[in-house]
Amino acid sequence: MAALKYAGLEDTDSEEELPPGWEERTTKDGWVYYANHLEEKTQWEHPKSGKRKRVAGDLPYGWEQETDENGQVYFVDHINKRTTYLDPRLAFTVEDNPVKPTTRQKYDGNSTAMEILQGRDLSGKVAIITGANSGIGFETAKSLALHGACVILACRSPARGEAAVQRILEEWHKAKVEAMTLDLASLQSVQHFAEAFKSKNLPLHMLICNAAVFGVPWSLTEDGLESTFQVNHLGHFYLVQLLEDVLRQSSPARVVVVSSESHRFTEIKDSSGKLDFSLLSPSKKEYWAMLAYNRSKLCNILFSNELNRRLSPHGVTSNSVHPGNMMYSSIHRSWWLYTLLFTLARPFTKSMAHPLQIHKAGRMCRLDVLPSTQSDAELCLEKLPELPCSSSGLALCQHTCSAKQQGAATTVYCATAAELEGLGGMYFNNCCRCLPSQQAQDSATAAALWELSHRLIQERAGSQAK
């Protein structure tokens, strides 16, 4: 075992000695696998014992894990001033007793963010979540913070951002959460946010592009672009550009872009097959709110795929997600017609908030939307049907409670799942990988959108654009 000897950790267990042509390696999260250079294949089981192993404990004193330009993990011994691709902890591996794989999907549309994070310790991880003061963004921020992550809530409204922080702190006073101002409709605001975050000298392991507008009347941003296009796509594009160096320095890092199944029902190319800017940022005469939203969601997937192609060699991966069919949130609040449609669909939607259970006069009532004051709660109680405080009624409430945070589940899964380490360029729905539309899979369109977005930023942000 020349490599172990080189690392200063000779293997003395002859039963575990590898046959000629085999090499022992580790993944970024510590699982051991074996490479057969003669047959050019890899496997999880030891070629002699058939055992699966993982490394245990931290790196020895003076050692540090790094990632090279090809995304390969290597180790630096600062004391002896040498490097090796062999994990020095291989001398202290422990056996893994895996359960036989099942064909059942681990998570699905009924999974919650808390279920996905069960048993996880995210201490030391730093996440930025845009639009985190409400809806899916808030549930995502809360879930990560309650599992130890340091979470930055990037919100347009400072007051709402601070209110969201307080709601999380009420659940766990030790949560590491902070609100910072970010208005995606202003490229200058995006610049200021990135500068403020960098001044904190924090790493960045998870960047979740969640914020979006839906059904808003036509308007131009201060940068002269249609607001849905800038908020939902271009603002996030610029944010990732400005934080790219931090993401690369923090690798392995992940970007998650919240898209939608509505991306399938639109077109962003002209009759000649070229990307059409007039469709992405239309004039008032050509504007239809639903189409503008759908096009921005298609941009989200194309952007995520191209981002992954460019940054995955540097340890930064990107995936896009649809949070789930018929998702109820507050995104529809911009127009009364959408509010009516969402209200009619409400019985068939997923839940993002924990239903409030209130006992009054020996009876239990449920509020799906949390009232802002006690008087509001009492008013709602007069209007809501009551559940008898019996075993069946309690079971129904518990069942409803178990559905909380379903809207954040897919986002959290893509941001934290160990099985997705190093994997990107994919689209997820209900915590399951699925194929997006053919147009969303078009690498040429993705590259064209990237170049267009970069040019728009350069024309408006000048020297600040990368």
Coordinates of C-alpha atoms in Angstrom, one line a residue:
M1 CA 0.0 0.0 0.0
A2 CA 2.5 2.6 -1.3
A3 CA -0.1 5.4 -1.2
L4 CA -0.9 4.8 2.5
K5 CA 2.8 4.7 3.2
Y6 CA 3.3 8.0 1.4
A7 CA 0.5 9.5 3.5
G8 CA 2.3 8.3 6.6
L9 CA -0.4 5.8 7.5
E10 CA 0.7 2.3 6.5
D11 CA -2.0 -0.4 6.4
T12 CA -1.1 -3.4 8.6
D13 CA -4.3 -5.4 7.9
S14 CA -3.2 -7.9 5.3
E15 CA -6.8 -9.2 4.9
E16 CA -7.8 -5.9 3.5
E17 CA -4.9 -5.6 1.1
L18 CA -6.1 -4.8 -2.4
P19 CA -5.3 -7.0 -5.4
P20 CA -2.9 -5.7 -8.0
G21 CA -4.4 -2.9 -10.2
W22 CA -6.9 -1.8 -7.6
E23 CA -7.0 1.6 -5.8
E24 CA -9.0 2.7 -2.8
R25 CA -10.7 6.1 -3.0
T26 CA -13.2 8.2 -1.2
T27 CA -16.1 10.5 -2.2
K28 CA -16.5 14.0 -1.0
D29 CA -18.8 12.9 1.8
G30 CA -16.5 10.1 3.0
W31 CA -17.8 6.9 1.4
V32 CA -15.1 4.5 0.2
Y33 CA -15.1 3.1 -3.3
Y34 CA -12.6 0.9 -5.3
A35 CA -11.2 1.6 -8.7
N36 CA -10.0 -1.3 -10.9
H37 CA -7.5 0.3 -13.3
L38 CA -7.1 -3.0 -15.3
E39 CA -10.8 -3.2 -16.2
E40 CA -11.5 0.5 -15.9
K41 CA -14.4 0.2 -13.5
T42 CA -15.4 1.2 -9.9
Q43 CA -17.4 -0.5 -7.2
W44 CA -18.5 0.2 -3.6
E45 CA -17.6 -3.3 -2.3
H46 CA -14.0 -4.3 -1.3
P47 CA -12.8 -6.7 -4.1
K48 CA -11.8 -9.3 -1.5
S49 CA -14.0 -9.0 1.5
G50 CA -17.1 -7.6 -0.2
K51 CA -17.5 -5.1 2.6
R52 CA -18.6 -1.5 2.2
K53 CA -16.8 1.2 4.2
R54 CA -16.8 4.9 5.0
V55 CA -14.1 7.0 6.7
A56 CA -14.7 8.0 10.3
G57 CA -13.8 11.2 12.1
D58 CA -12.1 14.4 11.0
L59 CA -8.9 14.8 9.0
P60 CA -5.7 14.5 11.0
Y61 CA -4.2 17.7 12.4
G62 CA -2.6 19.7 9.7
W63 CA -4.5 18.1 6.8
E64 CA -7.0 19.9 4.6
Q65 CA -9.4 18.8 1.8
E66 CA -9.3 20.7 -1.5
T67 CA -10.8 20.3 -4.9
D68 CA -8.8 20.6 -8.1
E69 CA -9.9 22.2 -11.4
N70 CA -11.4 19.0 -12.6
G71 CA -13.6 18.6 -9.4
Q72 CA -11.4 15.8 -8.0
V73 CA -10.9 15.9 -4.2
Y74 CA -7.3 15.9 -3.0
F75 CA -5.7 16.3 0.4
V76 CA -3.0 18.7 1.6
D77 CA -0.6 17.9 4.5
H78 CA 0.4 21.4 5.6
I79 CA 2.9 20.1 8.2
N80 CA 4.9 18.0 5.8
K81 CA 4.1 20.2 2.9
R82 CA 2.8 17.5 0.5
T83 CA -0.4 16.6 -1.3
T84 CA -2.1 13.3 -2.2
Y85 CA -5.3 12.2 -3.7
L86 CA -5.6 9.5 -1.0
D87 CA -7.8 10.3 2.0
P88 CA -5.5 9.9 5.1
R89 CA -8.6 8.6 7.1
L90 CA -8.6 5.4 5.0
A91 CA -6.6 3.9 7.8
F92 CA -9.5 4.4 10.1
T93 CA -12.5 3.2 8.1
V94 CA -15.6 1.7 9.6
E95 CA -17.9 -0.9 8.0
D96 CA -21.2 0.1 6.5
N97 CA -24.0 -2.4 6.6
P98 CA -26.3 -1.2 3.9
V99 CA -29.9 -2.2 3.7
K100 CA -30.9 -3.9 0.5
P101 CA -32.0 -1.3 -2.0
T102 CA -35.7 -0.9 -2.5
T103 CA -37.5 0.1 -5.7
R104 CA -39.7 2.5 -3.8
Q105 CA -38.8 6.2 -4.3
K106 CA -37.3 7.6 -1.0
Y107 CA -39.3 10.8 -1.2
D108 CA -42.3 12.0 -3.1
G109 CA -45.0 14.6 -3.3
N110 CA -46.1 13.9 0.3
S111 CA -42.7 14.4 1.8
T112 CA -41.9 17.4 3.9
A113 CA -38.7 19.4 4.2
M114 CA -38.4 18.3 7.8
E115 CA -38.6 14.6 6.8
I116 CA -35.8 15.1 4.2
L117 CA -33.6 16.8 6.8
Q118 CA -34.4 14.3 9.6
G119 CA -31.1 13.5 11.4
R120 CA -29.1 15.9 9.4
D121 CA -26.7 18.4 11.0
L122 CA -26.0 21.4 8.7
S123 CA -23.8 23.2 11.2
G124 CA -21.1 25.1 9.3
K125 CA -23.2 25.3 6.1
V126 CA -24.2 28.8 4.8
A127 CA -27.2 29.3 2.6
I128 CA -28.7 32.3 0.8
I129 CA -32.4 32.1 -0.1
T130 CA -34.1 34.8 -2.2
G131 CA -37.7 35.7 -1.4
A132 CA -37.4 34.0 2.0
N133 CA -39.8 36.1 4.0
S134 CA -42.9 34.1 2.9
G135 CA -44.2 31.0 1.1
I136 CA -41.8 28.3 -0.1
G137 CA -38.8 30.5 0.5
F138 CA -39.6 31.0 4.2
E139 CA -40.3 27.2 4.7
T140 CA -37.0 26.5 3.1
A141 CA -35.1 29.0 5.2
K142 CA -36.7 27.7 8.4
S143 CA -36.0 24.1 7.6
L144 CA -32.3 24.7 7.0
A145 CA -31.9 27.0 10.0
L146 CA -33.6 24.6 12.4
H147 CA -31.0 22.0 11.3
G148 CA -28.0 24.2 12.1
A149 CA -27.3 26.0 8.8
C150 CA -26.5 29.7 8.8
V151 CA -29.2 31.2 6.6
I152 CA -29.4 34.6 4.9
L153 CA -32.9 35.6 4.0
A154 CA -32.6 37.8 0.9
C155 CA -35.8 39.9 0.9
R156 CA -37.0 43.0 -1.0
S157 CA -38.7 44.3 2.1
P158 CA -36.4 44.8 5.2
A159 CA -39.4 44.8 7.5
R160 CA -40.8 41.5 6.2
G161 CA -37.4 40.0 6.2
E162 CA -36.8 40.9 9.9
A163 CA -40.3 39.6 10.7
A164 CA -39.5 36.3 9.1
V165 CA -36.2 36.1 11.1
Q166 CA -38.1 36.6 14.3
R167 CA -40.6 33.8 13.4
I168 CA -37.7 31.4 13.0
L169 CA -36.0 32.5 16.2
E170 CA -39.3 31.9 18.1
E171 CA -39.0 28.3 17.1
W172 CA -35.3 28.0 18.0
H173 CA -33.6 30.9 19.7
K174 CA -30.1 29.6 18.6
A175 CA -30.9 29.6 14.9
K176 CA -28.4 31.5 12.8
V177 CA -30.6 33.6 10.6
E178 CA -30.2 37.1 9.2
A179 CA -32.3 39.2 6.8
M180 CA -30.5 41.2 4.1
T181 CA -32.1 43.5 1.5
L182 CA -32.3 42.3 -2.1
D183 CA -34.5 43.8 -4.8
L184 CA -34.1 41.7 -7.9
A185 CA -35.9 44.4 -9.9
S186 CA -32.8 46.5 -9.4
L187 CA -29.4 45.5 -10.7
Q188 CA -27.9 48.0 -8.4
S189 CA -29.6 46.4 -5.4
V190 CA -28.2 43.0 -6.5
Q191 CA -24.7 44.6 -6.6
H192 CA -25.1 46.0 -3.1
F193 CA -26.4 42.7 -1.7
A194 CA -23.4 40.8 -3.2
E195 CA -21.0 43.3 -1.8
A196 CA -22.6 43.3 1.6
F197 CA -22.5 39.5 1.7
K198 CA -18.9 39.3 0.7
S199 CA -17.9 41.7 3.4
K200 CA -19.0 39.1 5.9
N201 CA -16.2 36.8 4.7
L202 CA -18.6 33.8 4.9
P203 CA -18.5 30.7 2.6
L204 CA -21.5 29.9 0.5
H205 CA -22.6 26.3 0.2
M206 CA -26.2 26.7 -0.9
L207 CA -27.6 29.5 -3.1
I208 CA -31.4 29.0 -3.6
C209 CA -32.9 31.2 -6.3
N210 CA -36.5 31.1 -5.1
A211 CA -38.0 34.6 -5.5
A212 CA -40.5 35.3 -8.2
V213 CA -43.4 37.4 -9.3
F214 CA -46.5 36.1 -11.0
G215 CA -49.5 37.8 -12.7
V216 CA -48.2 41.4 -12.2
P217 CA -49.3 44.2 -14.5
W218 CA -46.8 45.2 -17.2
S219 CA -44.1 47.5 -16.0
L220 CA -40.5 48.3 -16.7
T221 CA -37.8 48.1 -14.0
E222 CA -35.4 50.9 -13.3
D223 CA -33.1 49.0 -15.7
G224 CA -35.5 49.3 -18.5
L225 CA -36.6 45.6 -18.6
E226 CA -40.0 43.9 -18.2
S227 CA -40.3 43.2 -14.5
T228 CA -41.3 39.5 -14.6
F229 CA -38.2 38.7 -16.8
Q230 CA -35.8 40.6 -14.6
V231 CA -37.1 39.5 -11.2
N232 CA -37.6 35.8 -12.1
H233 CA -34.5 35.4 -14.3
L234 CA -32.0 38.2 -14.9
G235 CA -31.7 39.3 -11.3
H236 CA -30.8 35.8 -10.2
F237 CA -28.5 35.4 -13.2
Y238 CA -26.6 38.5 -12.0
L239 CA -26.6 37.4 -8.4
V240 CA -25.0 34.1 -9.3
Q241 CA -22.4 35.9 -11.4
L242 CA -21.4 38.2 -8.6
L243 CA -21.2 35.3 -6.0
E244 CA -19.6 32.8 -8.4
D245 CA -16.1 33.2 -6.8
V246 CA -17.5 32.6 -3.3
L247 CA -19.3 29.5 -4.5
R248 CA -16.2 28.1 -6.1
Q249 CA -14.1 28.8 -3.0
S250 CA -16.7 27.0 -0.9
S251 CA -17.0 23.9 -3.1
P252 CA -18.7 21.5 -2.9
A253 CA -21.5 24.1 -3.3
R254 CA -25.0 24.0 -4.9
V255 CA -27.3 26.3 -6.7
V256 CA -31.0 25.5 -6.7
V257 CA -33.3 27.4 -9.1
V258 CA -37.0 27.2 -8.4
S259 CA -38.8 26.9 -11.8
S260 CA -42.3 25.5 -12.6
E261 CA -44.1 23.0 -14.8
S262 CA -45.6 26.0 -16.6
H263 CA -42.3 26.2 -18.5
R264 CA -43.7 23.6 -20.8
F265 CA -46.4 25.9 -22.2
T266 CA -44.5 28.6 -23.9
E267 CA -41.9 29.5 -26.6
I268 CA -39.0 31.9 -26.5
K269 CA -37.6 31.4 -30.0
D270 CA -38.7 33.2 -33.2
S271 CA -39.9 31.5 -36.4
S272 CA -36.2 31.1 -37.5
G273 CA -35.4 29.2 -34.3
K274 CA -33.4 32.0 -32.7
L275 CA -33.8 33.3 -29.2
D276 CA -36.3 36.2 -29.3
F277 CA -35.6 39.0 -26.8
S278 CA -39.0 40.6 -27.6
L279 CA -40.7 37.5 -26.2
L280 CA -38.5 37.6 -23.0
S281 CA -39.0 41.3 -22.3
P282 CA -42.1 42.2 -24.3
S283 CA -43.7 45.6 -24.9
K284 CA -46.9 46.6 -23.1
K285 CA -48.9 45.8 -26.2
E286 CA -47.5 42.2 -26.5
Y287 CA -47.5 41.5 -22.7
W288 CA -49.6 38.7 -21.1
A289 CA -48.8 38.0 -17.5
M290 CA -49.2 34.3 -17.7
L291 CA -47.0 33.9 -20.7
A292 CA -44.4 36.2 -19.2
Y293 CA -44.3 34.0 -16.1
N294 CA -44.0 30.8 -18.2
R295 CA -41.2 32.2 -20.2
S296 CA -39.3 33.2 -17.1
K297 CA -39.7 29.7 -15.7
L298 CA -38.3 28.2 -18.9
C299 CA -35.3 30.6 -18.6
N300 CA -34.8 29.3 -15.0
I301 CA -34.2 25.7 -16.3
L302 CA -32.0 26.8 -19.2
F303 CA -30.0 29.0 -16.9
S304 CA -29.5 26.2 -14.3
N305 CA -28.4 23.8 -16.9
E306 CA -25.8 26.1 -18.5
L307 CA -24.6 27.2 -15.0
N308 CA -24.0 23.6 -14.1
R309 CA -22.1 23.0 -17.4
R310 CA -19.8 25.9 -16.6
L311 CA -19.3 25.5 -12.9
S312 CA -19.5 21.8 -12.2
P313 CA -15.8 21.3 -13.0
H314 CA -15.1 23.7 -10.2
G315 CA -17.2 21.9 -7.6
V316 CA -20.4 23.9 -8.0
T317 CA -23.5 22.1 -9.2
S318 CA -26.9 23.5 -10.2
N319 CA -30.4 21.9 -10.4
S320 CA -33.8 23.3 -11.1
V321 CA -37.0 22.3 -9.4
H322 CA -40.8 22.5 -9.6
P323 CA -42.1 22.6 -6.0
G324 CA -45.1 20.4 -6.7
N325 CA -48.4 20.3 -8.7
M326 CA -51.1 22.8 -7.6
M327 CA -48.9 24.5 -5.1
Y328 CA -50.7 27.0 -2.9
S329 CA -48.7 30.1 -2.0
S330 CA -49.0 33.8 -1.9
I331 CA -47.5 34.3 -5.3
H332 CA -50.9 34.9 -6.9
R333 CA -51.6 38.0 -4.8
S334 CA -50.9 40.5 -7.7
W335 CA -54.3 40.1 -9.4
W336 CA -57.7 39.3 -8.1
L337 CA -58.4 36.8 -11.0
Y338 CA -55.4 34.6 -10.0
T339 CA -56.4 34.8 -6.4
L340 CA -59.9 33.5 -7.3
L341 CA -58.4 30.7 -9.4
F342 CA -56.0 29.7 -6.6
T343 CA -58.9 29.9 -4.1
L344 CA -61.0 27.5 -6.2
A345 CA -58.0 25.1 -6.4
R346 CA -57.1 25.4 -2.8
P347 CA -58.7 22.1 -1.7
F348 CA -56.5 20.2 -4.1
T349 CA -53.2 22.0 -3.3
K350 CA -50.2 21.1 -1.2
S351 CA -49.7 22.8 2.1
M352 CA -46.7 25.0 3.0
A353 CA -47.7 26.2 6.4
H354 CA -48.3 24.3 9.6
P355 CA -52.1 24.5 10.3
L356 CA -52.8 26.3 13.5
Q357 CA -54.8 24.2 16.0
I358 CA -56.8 26.2 18.5
H359 CA -58.9 24.8 21.3
K360 CA -62.0 26.6 22.2
A361 CA -64.9 25.5 24.4
G362 CA -63.6 21.9 24.3
R363 CA -63.4 21.8 20.5
M364 CA -60.5 21.9 18.1
C365 CA -60.4 24.2 15.0
R366 CA -57.9 24.5 12.2
L367 CA -56.5 27.6 10.5
D368 CA -54.6 26.9 7.3
V369 CA -53.5 30.5 7.1
L370 CA -51.9 31.9 10.3
P371 CA -53.8 35.0 11.6
S372 CA -51.6 37.9 12.4
T373 CA -53.3 38.8 15.7
Q374 CA -55.2 37.0 18.4
S375 CA -58.3 39.0 17.5
D376 CA -58.0 37.8 13.9
A377 CA -57.7 34.2 15.1
E378 CA -60.9 34.6 17.2
L379 CA -62.7 36.1 14.3
C380 CA -61.6 33.1 12.1
L381 CA -62.8 30.7 14.7
E382 CA -66.4 32.1 14.4
K383 CA -66.3 31.3 10.7
L384 CA -64.5 28.0 10.5
P385 CA -66.0 24.6 10.9
E386 CA -65.2 22.9 14.2
L387 CA -63.7 19.5 14.7
P388 CA -64.8 17.6 17.8
C389 CA -61.9 17.1 20.2
S390 CA -62.0 13.3 19.8
S391 CA -59.4 10.7 18.7
S392 CA -60.7 10.9 15.1
G393 CA -60.6 14.7 15.1
L394 CA -57.1 14.8 16.6
A395 CA -55.9 12.2 14.1
L396 CA -57.2 14.4 11.2
C397 CA -55.4 17.4 12.6
Q398 CA -52.2 15.4 13.1
H399 CA -52.5 14.2 9.5
T400 CA -52.8 17.8 8.3
C401 CA -49.8 18.8 10.3
S402 CA -47.7 16.1 8.7
A403 CA -48.3 17.8 5.3
K404 CA -46.6 21.1 6.3
Q405 CA -43.6 22.3 4.3
Q406 CA -44.4 20.0 1.3
G407 CA -43.8 23.0 -0.9
A408 CA -40.2 23.3 0.3
A409 CA -39.4 19.6 0.1
T410 CA -38.0 19.4 -3.4
T411 CA -35.9 22.6 -3.0
V412 CA -34.4 21.3 0.3
Y413 CA -33.8 17.9 -1.2
C414 CA -31.8 19.3 -4.1
A415 CA -29.9 21.6 -1.7
T416 CA -28.9 18.9 0.8
A417 CA -29.4 15.3 -0.4
A418 CA -26.1 13.4 -0.1
E419 CA -26.9 11.3 -3.1
L420 CA -26.9 14.4 -5.3
E421 CA -23.4 15.5 -4.3
G422 CA -21.5 16.4 -7.4
L423 CA -24.6 15.9 -9.6
G424 CA -26.3 18.7 -11.5
G425 CA -27.9 19.8 -14.7
M426 CA -31.2 18.1 -13.8
Y427 CA -34.8 19.0 -13.2
F428 CA -36.8 17.7 -10.2
N429 CA -40.5 17.5 -9.4
N430 CA -41.8 16.0 -6.1
C431 CA -38.2 15.1 -5.1
C432 CA -37.8 13.0 -8.2
R433 CA -35.8 13.7 -11.3
C434 CA -37.9 14.1 -14.4
L435 CA -37.4 15.4 -17.9
P436 CA -38.3 19.0 -18.6
S437 CA -39.6 20.2 -22.0
Q438 CA -37.6 19.6 -25.1
Q439 CA -36.9 23.3 -25.4
A440 CA -35.6 23.3 -21.8
Q441 CA -33.1 20.6 -22.7
D442 CA -31.7 22.5 -25.7
S443 CA -28.1 23.3 -24.9
A444 CA -27.8 25.8 -27.7
T445 CA -30.8 27.8 -26.4
A446 CA -29.3 27.6 -22.9
A447 CA -26.0 29.0 -24.2
A448 CA -27.7 31.7 -26.2
L449 CA -29.8 32.8 -23.2
W450 CA -26.6 33.0 -21.1
E451 CA -24.9 35.2 -23.7
L452 CA -28.0 37.4 -24.0
S453 CA -28.3 37.7 -20.2
H454 CA -24.6 38.5 -19.9
R455 CA -24.9 41.3 -22.5
L456 CA -27.9 42.8 -20.9
I457 CA -26.0 43.0 -17.6
Q458 CA -23.0 44.5 -19.2
E459 CA -25.0 47.2 -20.9
R460 CA -26.7 48.1 -17.6
A461 CA -24.3 47.4 -14.8
G462 CA -21.2 48.5 -16.7
S463 CA -17.9 47.7 -15.0
Q464 CA -19.6 45.8 -12.2
A465 CA -20.6 43.0 -14.6
K466 CA -18.2 40.1 -14.8

